[in-house]
Every structure is written in C-alpha cells, then in structure tokens.
PDB file of C-alpha atoms in Angstrom:
ATOM      1  CA  GLN A  13       0.028  -0.109   0.028  1.00 87.00           C
ATOM      2  CA  VAL A  14       1.814   3.070  -1.172  1.00 92.00           C
ATOM      3  CA  GLN A  15       1.476   6.163   1.157  1.00 95.00           C
ATOM      4  CA  LEU A  16       2.988   9.856   0.430  1.00 96.00           C
ATOM      5  CA  GLN A  17       3.957  12.054   3.136  1.00 96.00           C
ATOM      6  CA  ALA A  18       4.547  15.905   2.317  1.00 97.00           C
ATOM      7  CA  SER A  19       6.705  18.048   4.403  1.00 96.00           C
ATOM      8  CA  GLY A  20       7.902  21.674   4.306  1.00 94.00           C
ATOM      9  CA  PRO A  21       8.604  24.968   6.339  1.00 91.00           C
ATOM     10  CA  GLY A  22       5.204  26.068   6.783  1.00 92.00           C
ATOM     11  CA  LEU A  23       6.190  29.916   6.743  1.00 96.00           C
ATOM     12  CA  LEU A  24       8.055  31.813   4.280  1.00 97.00           C
ATOM     13  CA  LYS A  25       8.613  35.540   3.546  1.00 97.00           C
ATOM     14  CA  PRO A  26       7.707  37.059  -0.119  1.00 97.00           C
ATOM     15  CA  SER A  27      10.302  36.596  -2.679  1.00 97.00           C
ATOM     16  CA  GLU A  28      11.871  33.480  -0.919  1.00 97.00           C
ATOM     17  CA  THR A  29      12.119  30.035  -2.443  1.00 98.00           C
ATOM     18  CA  LEU A  30       9.676  27.439  -1.313  1.00 98.00           C
ATOM     19  CA  SER A  31      11.181  23.903  -0.982  1.00 98.00           C
ATOM     20  CA  LEU A  32       8.815  20.831  -0.271  1.00 98.00           C
ATOM     21  CA  THR A  33       9.574  17.153  -0.032  1.00 98.00           C
ATOM     22  CA  CYS A  34       7.144  14.229  -0.753  1.00 97.00           C
ATOM     23  CA  THR A  35       8.344  10.985   0.800  1.00 96.00           C
ATOM     24  CA  ILE A  36       6.856   7.838  -1.049  1.00 93.00           C
ATOM     25  CA  SER A  37       6.833   4.487   0.982  1.00 92.00           C
ATOM     26  CA  GLY A  38       5.084   1.187   0.095  1.00 86.00           C
ATOM     27  CA  GLY A  39       4.311   0.065  -3.478  1.00 74.00           C
ATOM     28  CA  SER A  40       6.547   0.344  -6.694  1.00 72.00           C
ATOM     29  CA  PHE A  41       8.041   3.725  -6.851  1.00 70.00           C
ATOM     30  CA  ASP A  42       9.939   3.187 -10.109  1.00 72.00           C
ATOM     31  CA  SER A  43       6.879   1.770 -12.197  1.00 72.00           C
ATOM     32  CA  GLY A  44       6.626   3.352 -15.371  1.00 74.00           C
ATOM     33  CA  SER A  45       2.799   3.178 -14.960  1.00 80.00           C
ATOM     34  CA  TYR A  46       2.678   5.972 -12.391  1.00 91.00           C
ATOM     35  CA  TYR A  47       3.716   9.445 -12.467  1.00 93.00           C
ATOM     36  CA  TRP A  48       4.180  11.762  -9.242  1.00 95.00           C
ATOM     37  CA  GLY A  49       3.016  15.203  -8.662  1.00 97.00           C
ATOM     38  CA  TRP A  50       1.684  18.196  -6.742  1.00 98.00           C
ATOM     39  CA  VAL A  51      -1.558  19.780  -6.278  1.00 98.00           C
ATOM     40  CA  ARG A  52      -2.214  23.040  -4.242  1.00 98.00           C
ATOM     41  CA  GLN A  53      -5.392  24.348  -2.621  1.00 98.00           C
ATOM     42  CA  PRO A  54      -5.355  28.056  -1.370  1.00 98.00           C
ATOM     43  CA  PRO A  55      -7.498  28.678   1.566  1.00 97.00           C
ATOM     44  CA  GLY A  56     -11.204  28.451   0.700  1.00 96.00           C
ATOM     45  CA  LYS A  57     -10.569  27.704  -2.799  1.00 98.00           C
ATOM     46  CA  GLY A  58     -10.309  24.685  -5.305  1.00 98.00           C
ATOM     47  CA  LEU A  59      -7.538  22.382  -6.596  1.00 98.00           C
ATOM     48  CA  ASP A  60      -4.868  23.728  -8.425  1.00 98.00           C
ATOM     49  CA  TRP A  61      -2.662  21.177 -10.336  1.00 98.00           C
ATOM     50  CA  VAL A  62       1.087  22.061  -9.923  1.00 98.00           C
ATOM     51  CA  GLY A  63       2.922  19.327 -12.041  1.00 98.00           C
ATOM     52  CA  LEU A  64       4.139  16.116 -12.279  1.00 97.00           C
ATOM     53  CA  ILE A  65       7.227  13.943 -12.739  1.00 95.00           C
ATOM     54  CA  ARG A  66       7.952  10.388 -14.275  1.00 92.00           C
ATOM     55  CA  HIS A  67      10.499   8.215 -12.753  1.00 88.00           C
ATOM     56  CA  SER A  68      12.646   8.800 -16.035  1.00 88.00           C
ATOM     57  CA  GLY A  69      12.696  12.463 -15.146  1.00 90.00           C
ATOM     58  CA  TYR A  70      10.056  13.824 -17.519  1.00 93.00           C
ATOM     59  CA  THR A  71       8.344  16.727 -16.105  1.00 96.00           C
ATOM     60  CA  SER A  72       5.093  18.523 -16.918  1.00 96.00           C
ATOM     61  CA  TYR A  73       3.945  21.844 -15.199  1.00 97.00           C
ATOM     62  CA  ASN A  74       0.967  23.899 -15.006  1.00 96.00           C
ATOM     63  CA  PRO A  75       1.345  26.769 -17.526  1.00 94.00           C
ATOM     64  CA  SER A  76       0.444  29.350 -15.017  1.00 95.00           C
ATOM     65  CA  LEU A  77       3.447  28.141 -12.883  1.00 96.00           C
ATOM     66  CA  LYS A  78       6.039  27.051 -15.190  1.00 95.00           C
ATOM     67  CA  SER A  79       8.274  29.880 -14.991  1.00 95.00           C
ATOM     68  CA  ARG A  80       8.662  29.474 -11.471  1.00 97.00           C
ATOM     69  CA  ILE A  81       8.778  25.927 -10.173  1.00 97.00           C
ATOM     70  CA  THR A  82      10.826  22.887 -10.360  1.00 98.00           C
ATOM     71  CA  ILE A  83       9.808  19.187  -9.671  1.00 98.00           C
ATOM     72  CA  SER A  84      12.623  16.767  -9.097  1.00 96.00           C
ATOM     73  CA  LEU A  85      12.965  13.027  -8.027  1.00 93.00           C
ATOM     74  CA  ASP A  86      15.555  11.379  -5.556  1.00 91.00           C
ATOM     75  CA  THR A  87      15.119   7.871  -6.513  1.00 87.00           C
ATOM     76  CA  SER A  88      17.609   6.666  -4.013  1.00 88.00           C
ATOM     77  CA  ARG A  89      15.607   8.224  -0.926  1.00 91.00           C
ATOM     78  CA  LYS A  90      12.093   7.757  -2.734  1.00 91.00           C
ATOM     79  CA  GLN A  91      11.486  11.324  -2.540  1.00 94.00           C
ATOM     80  CA  MET A  92      10.163  13.972  -4.831  1.00 95.00           C
ATOM     81  CA  SER A  93      10.760  17.584  -4.439  1.00 97.00           C
ATOM     82  CA  LEU A  94       9.027  20.845  -5.028  1.00 98.00           C
ATOM     83  CA  ARG A  95      10.616  24.457  -5.450  1.00 98.00           C
ATOM     84  CA  VAL A  96       8.668  27.452  -6.118  1.00 98.00           C
ATOM     85  CA  ARG A  97      10.809  30.537  -6.574  1.00 98.00           C
ATOM     86  CA  SER A  98       9.810  34.151  -5.633  1.00 97.00           C
ATOM     87  CA  VAL A  99       6.742  33.291  -3.600  1.00 97.00           C
ATOM     88  CA  THR A 100       3.968  35.741  -2.901  1.00 97.00           C
ATOM     89  CA  ALA A 101       0.763  35.607  -0.637  1.00 97.00           C
ATOM     90  CA  ALA A 102      -0.968  33.766  -3.740  1.00 97.00           C
ATOM     91  CA  ASP A 103       1.199  30.811  -3.065  1.00 98.00           C
ATOM     92  CA  THR A 104      -0.037  30.132   0.256  1.00 98.00           C
ATOM     93  CA  ALA A 105      -1.734  26.881   0.189  1.00 98.00           C
ATOM     94  CA  VAL A 106      -2.137  23.342   1.383  1.00 98.00           C
ATOM     95  CA  TYR A 107       0.216  21.405  -0.845  1.00 98.00           C
ATOM     96  CA  TYR A 108      -0.551  17.718  -1.542  1.00 98.00           C
ATOM     97  CA  CYS A 109       1.624  15.166  -3.393  1.00 98.00           C
ATOM     98  CA  ALA A 110      -0.179  12.652  -5.227  1.00 98.00           C
ATOM     99  CA  ARG A 111       0.468   9.553  -7.567  1.00 96.00           C
ATOM    100  CA  HIS A 112      -0.812   9.988 -10.892  1.00 96.00           C
ATOM    101  CA  ALA A 113      -2.215   6.578 -12.300  1.00 93.00           C
ATOM    102  CA  ASN A 114      -2.907   5.701 -16.081  1.00 90.00           C
ATOM    103  CA  PRO A 115      -4.251   2.135 -16.148  1.00 86.00           C
ATOM    104  CA  HIS A 116      -6.770   2.929 -19.310  1.00 85.00           C
ATOM    105  CA  GLY A 117      -5.395   6.064 -20.794  1.00 83.00           C
ATOM    106  CA  GLY A 118      -5.323   9.404 -19.313  1.00 88.00           C
ATOM    107  CA  PHE A 119      -4.004  10.102 -15.705  1.00 94.00           C
ATOM    108  CA  PHE A 120      -5.890  10.331 -12.356  1.00 96.00           C
ATOM    109  CA  LEU A 121      -4.674  10.912  -8.935  1.00 97.00           C
ATOM    110  CA  ASP A 122      -5.237   7.977  -7.192  1.00 95.00           C
ATOM    111  CA  VAL A 123      -3.189   8.010  -4.023  1.00 96.00           C
ATOM    112  CA  TRP A 124      -2.910  11.535  -2.052  1.00 98.00           C
ATOM    113  CA  GLY A 125      -0.611  12.562   0.933  1.00 97.00           C
ATOM    114  CA  GLN A 126      -2.206  14.458   3.846  1.00 95.00           C
ATOM    115  CA  GLY A 127      -0.966  17.808   2.739  1.00 96.00           C
ATOM    116  CA  THR A 128       1.265  20.358   4.245  1.00 97.00           C
ATOM    117  CA  THR A 129       0.361  23.906   4.879  1.00 98.00           C
ATOM    118  CA  VAL A 130       2.420  26.716   3.329  1.00 98.00           C
ATOM    119  CA  THR A 131       2.008  30.467   4.448  1.00 98.00           C
ATOM    120  CA  VAL A 132       3.542  33.355   2.759  1.00 98.00           C
ATOM    121  CA  SER A 133       3.869  36.252   4.928  1.00 96.00           C
ATOM    122  CA  SER A 134       6.124  39.220   5.778  1.00 95.00           C
TER     123      SER A 134
ATOM    124  CA  SER B  16      -6.074  25.079 -22.519  1.00 85.00           C
ATOM    125  CA  TYR B  17      -9.225  23.065 -21.689  1.00 92.00           C
ATOM    126  CA  VAL B  18     -11.622  24.435 -19.199  1.00 95.00           C
ATOM    127  CA  VAL B  19     -14.051  22.389 -16.929  1.00 97.00           C
ATOM    128  CA  THR B  20     -17.196  24.063 -15.347  1.00 98.00           C
ATOM    129  CA  GLN B  21     -18.812  22.868 -12.173  1.00 98.00           C
ATOM    130  CA  PRO B  22     -21.705  24.476 -10.461  1.00 98.00           C
ATOM    131  CA  PRO B  23     -20.587  26.203  -7.271  1.00 98.00           C
ATOM    132  CA  SER B  24     -23.182  24.423  -4.764  1.00 98.00           C
ATOM    133  CA  VAL B  25     -25.926  21.636  -4.999  1.00 98.00           C
ATOM    134  CA  SER B  26     -28.331  21.041  -2.101  1.00 98.00           C
ATOM    135  CA  VAL B  27     -30.096  17.789  -1.634  1.00 98.00           C
ATOM    136  CA  ALA B  28     -32.324  16.262   0.880  1.00 98.00           C
ATOM    137  CA  PRO B  29     -31.392  13.059   2.513  1.00 97.00           C
ATOM    138  CA  GLY B  30     -32.263   9.883   0.614  1.00 97.00           C
ATOM    139  CA  GLN B  31     -32.756  11.904  -2.564  1.00 98.00           C
ATOM    140  CA  THR B  32     -30.388  11.892  -5.599  1.00 98.00           C
ATOM    141  CA  ALA B  33     -27.575  14.490  -5.989  1.00 98.00           C
ATOM    142  CA  PHE B  34     -26.404  15.419  -9.747  1.00 98.00           C
ATOM    143  CA  ILE B  35     -23.147  16.934  -9.975  1.00 98.00           C
ATOM    144  CA  THR B  36     -22.081  18.285 -13.476  1.00 98.00           C
ATOM    145  CA  CYS B  37     -18.934  18.833 -15.011  1.00 98.00           C
ATOM    146  CA  GLY B  38     -19.072  20.949 -18.287  1.00 98.00           C
ATOM    147  CA  GLY B  39     -16.496  21.270 -21.145  1.00 97.00           C
ATOM    148  CA  ASN B  40     -16.164  21.271 -24.958  1.00 96.00           C
ATOM    149  CA  ASN B  41     -16.757  17.585 -26.280  1.00 96.00           C
ATOM    150  CA  ILE B  42     -15.989  16.446 -22.838  1.00 97.00           C
ATOM    151  CA  GLY B  43     -17.670  13.052 -23.919  1.00 96.00           C
ATOM    152  CA  SER B  44     -14.321  12.257 -25.859  1.00 95.00           C
ATOM    153  CA  LYS B  45     -12.437  12.626 -22.469  1.00 95.00           C
ATOM    154  CA  SER B  46     -12.240  10.359 -19.255  1.00 96.00           C
ATOM    155  CA  VAL B  47     -13.786  12.232 -16.410  1.00 97.00           C
ATOM    156  CA  HIS B  48     -12.767  11.493 -12.758  1.00 98.00           C
ATOM    157  CA  TRP B  49     -14.259  12.661  -9.705  1.00 98.00           C
ATOM    158  CA  TYR B  50     -12.934  13.440  -6.202  1.00 98.00           C
ATOM    159  CA  GLN B  51     -14.489  13.919  -2.822  1.00 98.00           C
ATOM    160  CA  GLN B  52     -12.963  16.127  -0.453  1.00 98.00           C
ATOM    161  CA  LYS B  53     -14.357  16.686   3.204  1.00 98.00           C
ATOM    162  CA  PRO B  54     -13.147  19.617   5.486  1.00 96.00           C
ATOM    163  CA  GLY B  55      -9.558  19.179   6.355  1.00 96.00           C
ATOM    164  CA  GLN B  56      -9.031  16.050   4.275  1.00 97.00           C
ATOM    165  CA  ALA B  57      -6.963  15.307   1.103  1.00 98.00           C
ATOM    166  CA  PRO B  58      -9.283  14.432  -1.800  1.00 98.00           C
ATOM    167  CA  VAL B  59     -10.366  10.913  -2.479  1.00 98.00           C
ATOM    168  CA  VAL B  60     -11.198   9.601  -5.708  1.00 98.00           C
ATOM    169  CA  VAL B  61     -14.981   8.311  -5.648  1.00 98.00           C
ATOM    170  CA  VAL B  62     -15.325   7.526  -9.812  1.00 98.00           C
ATOM    171  CA  SER B  63     -12.462   7.301 -12.182  1.00 97.00           C
ATOM    172  CA  TYR B  64     -12.603   6.910 -16.041  1.00 97.00           C
ATOM    173  CA  ASN B  65     -16.295   7.995 -16.067  1.00 96.00           C
ATOM    174  CA  ASN B  66     -18.035   5.345 -14.331  1.00 97.00           C
ATOM    175  CA  ASP B  67     -15.349   3.121 -12.544  1.00 96.00           C
ATOM    176  CA  ARG B  68     -15.572   2.851  -8.663  1.00 97.00           C
ATOM    177  CA  PRO B  69     -12.563   2.203  -6.759  1.00 95.00           C
ATOM    178  CA  SER B  70     -12.665  -0.392  -4.005  1.00 95.00           C
ATOM    179  CA  GLY B  71     -14.558   0.762  -1.007  1.00 95.00           C
ATOM    180  CA  ILE B  72     -16.571   3.465  -2.704  1.00 97.00           C
ATOM    181  CA  PRO B  73     -20.196   2.828  -2.275  1.00 97.00           C
ATOM    182  CA  GLU B  74     -22.395   1.982  -5.346  1.00 97.00           C
ATOM    183  CA  ARG B  75     -24.445   4.934  -4.544  1.00 98.00           C
ATOM    184  CA  PHE B  76     -21.865   6.806  -6.505  1.00 98.00           C
ATOM    185  CA  SER B  77     -21.811   6.644 -10.234  1.00 98.00           C
ATOM    186  CA  GLY B  78     -20.832   8.582 -13.198  1.00 98.00           C
ATOM    187  CA  SER B  79     -21.818   9.248 -16.795  1.00 98.00           C
ATOM    188  CA  ASN B  80     -20.103  11.203 -19.461  1.00 98.00           C
ATOM    189  CA  SER B  81     -21.502  12.276 -23.006  1.00 97.00           C
ATOM    190  CA  GLY B  82     -21.460  15.250 -25.289  1.00 97.00           C
ATOM    191  CA  HIS B  83     -20.672  18.531 -23.293  1.00 98.00           C
ATOM    192  CA  THR B  84     -21.486  17.322 -19.784  1.00 98.00           C
ATOM    193  CA  ALA B  85     -20.154  14.673 -17.175  1.00 98.00           C
ATOM    194  CA  THR B  86     -22.388  13.822 -14.354  1.00 98.00           C
ATOM    195  CA  LEU B  87     -21.507  12.525 -11.080  1.00 98.00           C
ATOM    196  CA  THR B  88     -24.751  10.784  -9.500  1.00 98.00           C
ATOM    197  CA  ILE B  89     -24.951  10.314  -5.797  1.00 98.00           C
ATOM    198  CA  SER B  90     -28.382   8.280  -5.004  1.00 98.00           C
ATOM    199  CA  ARG B  91     -29.712   7.805  -1.725  1.00 98.00           C
ATOM    200  CA  VAL B  92     -27.718  10.508  -0.412  1.00 98.00           C
ATOM    201  CA  GLU B  93     -26.681  10.727   3.188  1.00 97.00           C
ATOM    202  CA  ALA B  94     -25.302  13.153   5.699  1.00 97.00           C
ATOM    203  CA  GLY B  95     -22.010  11.738   5.272  1.00 97.00           C
ATOM    204  CA  ASP B  96     -21.886  12.652   1.734  1.00 98.00           C
ATOM    205  CA  GLU B  97     -21.700  16.428   2.334  1.00 98.00           C
ATOM    206  CA  ALA B  98     -18.385  17.445   0.760  1.00 98.00           C
ATOM    207  CA  ASP B  99     -16.811  19.521  -2.024  1.00 98.00           C
ATOM    208  CA  TYR B 100     -16.646  17.447  -5.323  1.00 98.00           C
ATOM    209  CA  TYR B 101     -14.197  17.878  -8.214  1.00 98.00           C
ATOM    210  CA  CYS B 102     -13.989  16.600 -11.603  1.00 98.00           C
ATOM    211  CA  GLN B 103     -10.750  16.033 -13.384  1.00 98.00           C
ATOM    212  CA  ILE B 104      -9.742  15.469 -16.961  1.00 97.00           C
ATOM    213  CA  TRP B 105      -6.287  14.595 -18.477  1.00 96.00           C
ATOM    214  CA  GLU B 106      -5.357  16.999 -21.459  1.00 94.00           C
ATOM    215  CA  SER B 107      -3.138  14.840 -23.292  1.00 90.00           C
ATOM    216  CA  SER B 108      -1.982  17.796 -25.654  1.00 91.00           C
ATOM    217  CA  GLY B 109       0.047  19.030 -23.101  1.00 88.00           C
ATOM    218  CA  ASP B 110       0.189  16.319 -20.433  1.00 92.00           C
ATOM    219  CA  HIS B 111      -1.673  18.337 -18.021  1.00 95.00           C
ATOM    220  CA  VAL B 112      -4.169  17.645 -15.176  1.00 97.00           C
ATOM    221  CA  VAL B 113      -7.016  20.097 -15.308  1.00 97.00           C
ATOM    222  CA  PHE B 114      -9.373  20.012 -12.281  1.00 98.00           C
ATOM    223  CA  GLY B 115     -13.046  21.907 -12.318  1.00 98.00           C
ATOM    224  CA  GLY B 116     -13.676  24.540  -9.930  1.00 98.00           C
ATOM    225  CA  GLY B 117     -15.550  22.176  -7.562  1.00 98.00           C
ATOM    226  CA  THR B 118     -19.069  21.723  -6.174  1.00 98.00           C
ATOM    227  CA  LYS B 119     -20.323  22.003  -2.619  1.00 98.00           C
ATOM    228  CA  VAL B 120     -22.762  19.313  -1.843  1.00 98.00           C
ATOM    229  CA  THR B 121     -24.975  20.297   0.983  1.00 98.00           C
ATOM    230  CA  VAL B 122     -27.369  17.841   2.664  1.00 97.00           C
ATOM    231  CA  LEU B 123     -30.385  19.586   3.898  1.00 95.00           C
TER     232      LEU B 123
END
C-alpha cells in the first residue's frame, strides 16, 4: 500500500524560495505506470494542479506556474521535491503530493498525501 | 487550455439523488474522474474513467459522460456525503491535469 507524506517549512517571506519534499513509501516507486506530482489548494478555494514528474525525469508543469517551479526526484531516497521561486501571498496553500495513475489512458490521482500547509507572509 | 465548469453548489435532501455536473467542450471524448473532499482532508477519488468505482466506494456513487457534460450521481444521499466534489480530466496535448472549480454538496 503506497503512502505519501509531504513536508515543508510552513512559513516563508515574500520573494523566498519554497522547498517541499514528498516521501513515498510502500508500493512500486519506479514503475513506469505511475507519475508523481503536486496539487495545491489556497484557503477556501479549489484544487490547483502544479505539475508532475516521471521516474525517467520527464516533467510537465501547470503553464501558469511553469516559470517559477521545478519538480525533481531522488530515487535513492524515494522522495519527490517541489521548488517554487519568488513566492508571494498567492502561493499560500495546502500542498498535496499525489500519485498519478494511467491504467486505461489518461491520468488521474489515485493516491494522495495528507497535505502540508504553506503560508507566505512578511 | 481546456476548461471544465462545475456549479458552485448543489443542495439535496437525505435519501434523494444529487447530480453534479462537469461541463467542457466535447468532454464526452475524454475520461472524467471525480474526487470527494471533506473539510481538512485530502481528496479521495470516488469515480474514475467516467464510471469506475474504486474499491470501498459505495455503489451509490456513479458517473456518466456524454457530449459536453459529465455527471456524478449520488443516490440515496446520506449526511456523510456532504463534501466538495471535483471533476478532473487529463489534457493529453500538454500532459496536464485539469480540475473543475468544485461543487459543494449540502445535505439539507
């Protein structure tokens, strides 16, 4: 049973760089059937897909965030990381890591971590 | 990029049926997935690939998708179904996930 655990700093100041880590346990981490990614949710708002990464290193990002984000994998540690540069208050959100599955064509998010809260404030 | 539209809210009495729509241009040609999110919790998939239910999801949850509208149907609604529901598609042209804005289901 795969489990995802997101962790991060909690509080940042505007213009700083946000770094989050998702630790993946159980299941098959390096299966080509799955991608790994991030979703965020600002307070009181809906889900906002951030991006994904494949075990091969292939990435895809939300076009609205693409210029500021990087997703990477540390396969030896079974960890995925998200970096968001030049944060503003608009980046305040709960950040979820999630497994993207594709058993029948077209991905959906079948396993989610519990989320980590990030607040950007001076 | 592809846009999917959901009504902000749906209200339903216990025991009745709730219909939650997800609109998009020719969405019937895509696979639609549905998530339930309760306050303070991560989303959980309740229907995948238009009408597949993951193990553990009650049969009361079902989906359909045709033309420009996909629908999540919750039959015999219970108080515990009160939550936010999100539809999601995969935009293969850019390898992107797209979420609808979410629908808050209130059980009267």
